[in-house]
PDB file of C-alpha atoms and ligand atoms in Angstrom:
ATOM      1  CA  MET A   1       0.001   0.021   0.017  1.00 58.00           C
ATOM      2  CA  THR A   2       1.385   3.219  -1.100  1.00 62.00           C
ATOM      3  CA  THR A   3       0.784   6.461   1.151  1.00 63.00           C
ATOM      4  CA  GLU A   4       0.229   9.338  -0.949  1.00 66.00           C
ATOM      5  CA  PHE A   5       0.706  13.200   0.906  1.00 60.00           C
ATOM      6  CA  VAL A   6      -2.117  15.213   0.003  1.00 58.00           C
ATOM      7  CA  ASN A   7      -0.790  18.805  -0.175  1.00 58.00           C
ATOM      8  CA  ILE A   8      -3.746  21.692   1.247  1.00 55.00           C
ATOM      9  CA  GLN A   9      -3.113  24.656  -0.868  1.00 56.00           C
ATOM     10  CA  PRO A  10      -3.475  27.720   1.527  1.00 52.00           C
ATOM     11  CA  LEU A  11      -6.652  29.405   1.057  1.00 51.00           C
ATOM     12  CA  TYR A  12      -5.711  33.129  -0.748  1.00 51.00           C
ATOM     13  CA  GLN A  13      -3.894  36.042   1.753  1.00 52.00           C
ATOM     14  CA  PRO A  14      -6.642  37.724   3.147  1.00 49.00           C
ATOM     15  CA  VAL A  15      -4.317  39.894   5.761  1.00 54.00           C
ATOM     16  CA  LYS A  16      -1.582  42.482   3.973  1.00 60.00           C
ATOM     17  CA  MET A  17       1.735  40.832   4.318  1.00 62.00           C
ATOM     18  CA  PRO A  18       4.398  43.668   6.250  1.00 63.00           C
ATOM     19  CA  GLY A  19       6.924  44.882   3.795  1.00 74.00           C
ATOM     20  CA  GLU A  20       9.614  44.037   6.158  1.00 89.00           C
ATOM     21  CA  MET A  21      10.800  40.461   5.943  1.00 92.00           C
ATOM     22  CA  ALA A  22      13.110  38.787   8.584  1.00 96.00           C
ATOM     23  CA  VAL A  23      16.293  38.004   8.189  1.00 97.00           C
ATOM     24  CA  PHE A  24      18.425  35.563   9.245  1.00 97.00           C
ATOM     25  CA  SER A  25      22.447  34.273   9.105  1.00 98.00           C
ATOM     26  CA  PRO A  26      23.519  31.903   7.030  1.00 98.00           C
ATOM     27  CA  GLU A  27      23.433  29.486  10.148  1.00 98.00           C
ATOM     28  CA  VAL A  28      19.725  29.650  10.934  1.00 98.00           C
ATOM     29  CA  GLU A  29      19.021  29.670   7.532  1.00 98.00           C
ATOM     30  CA  ALA A  30      20.194  26.229   7.539  1.00 98.00           C
ATOM     31  CA  GLU A  31      18.969  25.175  10.741  1.00 98.00           C
ATOM     32  CA  ILE A  32      15.797  26.182   9.281  1.00 98.00           C
ATOM     33  CA  ASP A  33      16.623  23.872   6.058  1.00 97.00           C
ATOM     34  CA  ARG A  34      16.762  21.003   8.138  1.00 98.00           C
ATOM     35  CA  HIS A  35      13.597  21.270   9.778  1.00 97.00           C
ATOM     36  CA  LEU A  36      11.852  21.726   5.737  1.00 97.00           C
ATOM     37  CA  ALA A  37      13.004  18.558   4.729  1.00 97.00           C
ATOM     38  CA  LYS A  38      11.794  16.780   7.408  1.00 96.00           C
ATOM     39  CA  TYR A  39       8.765  17.005   6.206  1.00 94.00           C
ATOM     40  CA  PRO A  40       6.840  15.866   3.105  1.00 93.00           C
ATOM     41  CA  SER A  41       4.966  19.190   3.280  1.00 91.00           C
ATOM     42  CA  SER A  42       6.371  22.658   4.747  1.00 92.00           C
ATOM     43  CA  ARG A  43       3.587  23.447   6.417  1.00 92.00           C
ATOM     44  CA  SER A  44       4.281  20.618   9.437  1.00 95.00           C
ATOM     45  CA  ALA A  45       7.275  22.352   9.787  1.00 97.00           C
ATOM     46  CA  ILE A  46       5.072  25.558  11.737  1.00 97.00           C
ATOM     47  CA  LEU A  47       5.904  24.889  14.753  1.00 97.00           C
ATOM     48  CA  PRO A  48      10.050  23.872  14.766  1.00 97.00           C
ATOM     49  CA  LEU A  49      10.130  27.402  12.606  1.00 98.00           C
ATOM     50  CA  MET A  50       8.266  29.608  14.728  1.00 97.00           C
ATOM     51  CA  PHE A  51      10.492  28.615  17.940  1.00 95.00           C
ATOM     52  CA  ILE A  52      12.952  29.728  16.024  1.00 97.00           C
ATOM     53  CA  VAL A  53      12.148  32.662  14.607  1.00 97.00           C
ATOM     54  CA  GLN A  54      11.267  33.759  18.357  1.00 94.00           C
ATOM     55  CA  ARG A  55      14.715  32.658  19.654  1.00 93.00           C
ATOM     56  CA  GLU A  56      15.820  35.281  17.097  1.00 95.00           C
ATOM     57  CA  ARG A  57      13.769  37.919  17.099  1.00 95.00           C
ATOM     58  CA  GLY A  58      12.612  37.519  21.247  1.00 90.00           C
ATOM     59  CA  TYR A  59       8.755  37.002  19.921  1.00 92.00           C
ATOM     60  CA  LEU A  60       6.722  36.704  17.120  1.00 94.00           C
ATOM     61  CA  ASP A  61       7.310  39.857  15.424  1.00 92.00           C
ATOM     62  CA  PRO A  62       5.365  41.155  11.756  1.00 91.00           C
ATOM     63  CA  PRO A  63       8.882  40.595   9.989  1.00 94.00           C
ATOM     64  CA  GLY A  64       9.130  38.071  11.863  1.00 95.00           C
ATOM     65  CA  VAL A  65       5.481  36.242  10.779  1.00 94.00           C
ATOM     66  CA  SER A  66       5.832  37.412   7.419  1.00 93.00           C
ATOM     67  CA  TYR A  67       8.822  35.491   6.920  1.00 95.00           C
ATOM     68  CA  LEU A  68       7.421  32.446   7.949  1.00 96.00           C
ATOM     69  CA  ALA A  69       4.618  32.488   5.902  1.00 93.00           C
ATOM     70  CA  ASN A  70       6.669  33.256   3.248  1.00 92.00           C
ATOM     71  CA  ARG A  71       8.712  30.460   3.922  1.00 94.00           C
ATOM     72  CA  LEU A  72       5.664  27.794   4.599  1.00 94.00           C
ATOM     73  CA  GLY A  73       3.573  29.881   1.688  1.00 91.00           C
ATOM     74  CA  LEU A  74       0.616  30.103   4.562  1.00 91.00           C
ATOM     75  CA  ARG A  75      -0.813  33.397   4.772  1.00 89.00           C
ATOM     76  CA  ILE A  76      -0.566  35.162   7.812  1.00 89.00           C
ATOM     77  CA  THR A  77      -3.854  34.304   9.032  1.00 89.00           C
ATOM     78  CA  ASP A  78      -2.104  30.919   8.779  1.00 91.00           C
ATOM     79  CA  ILE A  79       0.959  31.781  11.032  1.00 93.00           C
ATOM     80  CA  TRP A  80      -1.802  33.560  13.895  1.00 89.00           C
ATOM     81  CA  GLU A  81      -4.032  31.112  14.336  1.00 90.00           C
ATOM     82  CA  VAL A  82      -1.171  28.926  15.315  1.00 93.00           C
ATOM     83  CA  ALA A  83       0.934  31.783  17.340  1.00 91.00           C
ATOM     84  CA  THR A  84      -2.154  32.583  19.599  1.00 88.00           C
ATOM     85  CA  PHE A  85      -2.592  28.870  20.496  1.00 89.00           C
ATOM     86  CA  TYR A  86      -0.092  28.075  22.680  1.00 87.00           C
ATOM     87  CA  SER A  87       1.543  29.948  25.459  1.00 80.00           C
ATOM     88  CA  MET A  88       4.520  28.954  24.380  1.00 83.00           C
ATOM     89  CA  LEU A  89       4.973  31.479  21.568  1.00 91.00           C
ATOM     90  CA  HIS A  90       4.377  35.149  22.164  1.00 91.00           C
ATOM     91  CA  THR A  91       3.238  37.561  19.791  1.00 90.00           C
ATOM     92  CA  GLU A  92       3.921  40.996  21.706  1.00 89.00           C
ATOM     93  CA  PRO A  93       7.275  41.428  23.612  1.00 90.00           C
ATOM     94  CA  ILE A  94       8.077  39.344  26.453  1.00 91.00           C
ATOM     95  CA  GLY A  95      10.662  39.783  29.807  1.00 94.00           C
ATOM     96  CA  LYS A  96      13.936  37.130  29.617  1.00 93.00           C
ATOM     97  CA  TYR A  97      12.333  34.957  32.171  1.00 95.00           C
ATOM     98  CA  HIS A  98       8.021  33.594  31.061  1.00 94.00           C
ATOM     99  CA  ILE A  99       6.794  32.279  34.720  1.00 97.00           C
ATOM    100  CA  GLN A 100       3.265  30.584  33.664  1.00 96.00           C
ATOM    101  CA  VAL A 101       1.711  29.524  36.812  1.00 98.00           C
ATOM    102  CA  CYS A 102      -1.090  26.814  36.467  1.00 98.00           C
ATOM    103  CA  LYS A 103      -4.405  27.971  37.082  1.00 97.00           C
ATOM    104  CA  THR A 104      -6.219  24.513  36.454  1.00 97.00           C
ATOM    105  CA  LEU A 105      -7.851  22.714  39.109  1.00 97.00           C
ATOM    106  CA  SER A 106      -5.211  20.679  41.362  1.00 98.00           C
ATOM    107  CA  CYS A 107      -2.730  23.490  40.738  1.00 98.00           C
ATOM    108  CA  LYS A 108      -5.852  26.162  41.534  1.00 97.00           C
ATOM    109  CA  LEU A 109      -7.497  23.690  44.854  1.00 98.00           C
ATOM    110  CA  LEU A 110      -3.198  23.398  46.798  1.00 98.00           C
ATOM    111  CA  GLY A 111      -3.172  27.712  46.476  1.00 97.00           C
ATOM    112  CA  ALA A 112      -1.983  28.948  42.586  1.00 98.00           C
ATOM    113  CA  GLN A 113      -3.511  31.683  43.391  1.00 98.00           C
ATOM    114  CA  LYS A 114      -1.370  32.193  46.298  1.00 98.00           C
ATOM    115  CA  ILE A 115       1.918  31.988  44.244  1.00 98.00           C
ATOM    116  CA  THR A 116       0.297  34.068  41.480  1.00 98.00           C
ATOM    117  CA  GLU A 117      -0.695  36.705  43.742  1.00 98.00           C
ATOM    118  CA  HIS A 118       2.917  36.597  45.219  1.00 98.00           C
ATOM    119  CA  CYS A 119       4.570  36.459  42.512  1.00 98.00           C
ATOM    120  CA  SER A 120       2.260  39.682  41.226  1.00 98.00           C
ATOM    121  CA  LYS A 121       3.490  41.201  44.482  1.00 98.00           C
ATOM    122  CA  LYS A 122       7.296  40.314  44.740  1.00 97.00           C
ATOM    123  CA  LEU A 123       8.102  41.606  40.893  1.00 98.00           C
ATOM    124  CA  GLY A 124       5.211  44.313  40.995  1.00 97.00           C
ATOM    125  CA  ILE A 125       3.179  43.608  38.426  1.00 97.00           C
ATOM    126  CA  LYS A 126      -0.024  42.507  37.365  1.00 97.00           C
ATOM    127  CA  ILE A 127      -1.122  39.143  35.198  1.00 96.00           C
ATOM    128  CA  GLY A 128       0.293  39.949  31.549  1.00 93.00           C
ATOM    129  CA  GLU A 129       2.738  42.215  32.499  1.00 94.00           C
ATOM    130  CA  THR A 130       6.263  42.500  32.690  1.00 95.00           C
ATOM    131  CA  THR A 131       8.773  43.771  34.296  1.00 96.00           C
ATOM    132  CA  THR A 132      10.468  47.317  34.077  1.00 96.00           C
ATOM    133  CA  ASP A 133      13.623  46.363  33.274  1.00 96.00           C
ATOM    134  CA  GLY A 134      12.106  43.722  30.796  1.00 94.00           C
ATOM    135  CA  LYS A 135      13.020  40.057  32.963  1.00 96.00           C
ATOM    136  CA  PHE A 136      10.264  38.748  34.303  1.00 97.00           C
ATOM    137  CA  SER A 137       6.480  38.443  32.734  1.00 96.00           C
ATOM    138  CA  LEU A 138       3.717  36.400  34.264  1.00 97.00           C
ATOM    139  CA  LEU A 139       0.705  34.760  32.974  1.00 94.00           C
ATOM    140  CA  GLU A 140      -1.585  32.414  34.123  1.00 96.00           C
ATOM    141  CA  VAL A 141      -1.783  29.708  31.735  1.00 94.00           C
ATOM    142  CA  GLU A 142      -4.382  26.387  31.896  1.00 94.00           C
ATOM    143  CA  CYS A 143      -3.119  22.544  33.088  1.00 96.00           C
ATOM    144  CA  LEU A 144       0.536  21.970  32.104  1.00 96.00           C
ATOM    145  CA  GLY A 145       0.363  18.560  32.895  1.00 97.00           C
ATOM    146  CA  SER A 146       2.164  18.316  36.187  1.00 97.00           C
ATOM    147  CA  CYS A 147      -0.916  17.504  38.448  1.00 97.00           C
ATOM    148  CA  GLY A 148       0.164  15.617  40.340  1.00 97.00           C
ATOM    149  CA  THR A 149       2.971  18.461  41.854  1.00 98.00           C
ATOM    150  CA  ALA A 150       0.818  20.847  42.241  1.00 98.00           C
ATOM    151  CA  PRO A 151       0.402  24.170  42.698  1.00 98.00           C
ATOM    152  CA  MET A 152       3.479  24.738  39.870  1.00 98.00           C
ATOM    153  CA  PHE A 153       4.745  26.760  37.683  1.00 98.00           C
ATOM    154  CA  GLN A 154       6.502  27.333  34.664  1.00 97.00           C
ATOM    155  CA  ILE A 155       9.555  29.177  33.839  1.00 96.00           C
ATOM    156  CA  ASN A 156      10.678  29.329  30.179  1.00 91.00           C
ATOM    157  CA  PHE A 157      11.528  25.639  29.484  1.00 88.00           C
ATOM    158  CA  ASP A 158      11.405  24.684  33.206  1.00 96.00           C
ATOM    159  CA  TYR A 159       8.866  23.155  35.460  1.00 98.00           C
ATOM    160  CA  HIS A 160       8.846  24.027  39.035  1.00 98.00           C
ATOM    161  CA  GLU A 161       6.571  22.122  41.203  1.00 98.00           C
ATOM    162  CA  ASN A 162       5.372  21.757  44.699  1.00 98.00           C
ATOM    163  CA  LEU A 163       5.643  25.535  45.404  1.00 98.00           C
ATOM    164  CA  THR A 164       4.737  27.519  48.207  1.00 98.00           C
ATOM    165  CA  THR A 165       5.735  31.391  48.393  1.00 98.00           C
ATOM    166  CA  GLU A 166       9.370  29.835  50.282  1.00 98.00           C
ATOM    167  CA  LYS A 167      10.280  28.475  47.322  1.00 98.00           C
ATOM    168  CA  VAL A 168       9.350  31.002  45.090  1.00 98.00           C
ATOM    169  CA  ASP A 169      11.505  33.655  46.580  1.00 98.00           C
ATOM    170  CA  GLN A 170      14.044  31.422  46.018  1.00 98.00           C
ATOM    171  CA  ILE A 171      14.056  30.581  43.081  1.00 98.00           C
ATOM    172  CA  LEU A 172      13.092  34.373  41.396  1.00 97.00           C
ATOM    173  CA  ASP A 173      15.972  35.558  43.927  1.00 97.00           C
ATOM    174  CA  GLY A 174      17.917  33.527  42.032  1.00 97.00           C
ATOM    175  CA  LEU A 175      17.104  34.946  38.501  1.00 96.00           C
ATOM    176  CA  ARG A 176      17.750  38.004  39.554  1.00 89.00           C
TER     177      ARG A 176
HETATM  178  S1  FES B   1      -3.783  21.409  37.217  1.00 81.21           S
HETATM  179 FE1  FES B   1      -1.778  22.692  37.661  1.00 81.21          FE
HETATM  180  S2  FES B   1      -0.804  20.950  36.081  1.00 81.21           S
HETATM  181 FE2  FES B   1      -2.275  20.062  36.141  1.00 81.21          FE
END
């Protein structure tokens, strides 16, 4: 039995592409090419490419999104649909350390709100804000799959579990 891949063509481009398009070094372009080569359809590489663009530009800024749409042969809206779905992808500038406090049931029952309030007070920012020095951003997110060690938060790619306010102080002070 043979498998045929159907290349689904993007619909028409309803959003005007921004004039400026991100430019990357030959090394980054080579990294992007390696990801594209793994998939029969370039659109399947959307997530790894988004993480590369975000890593290089700090967030998915309009020139970066325009680059992705161009490289993947997709509409700007296709890129935004994915970018706005995942809490690990950012369409606005964020702090160097992105604190994502889980607010779902297990964490909620075991004190997530106290953890969020403590972070907020300690950093002097509300949920959704970034400290003026650009170091910390605070967000509440849905379940991060670590319910057995609630309450927990994620900072960038690291999980911190069984949190207490003392433990939060230790973690944040270590990042200052
Ligand atoms: S409820 Fe917080 S990690 Fe699942």
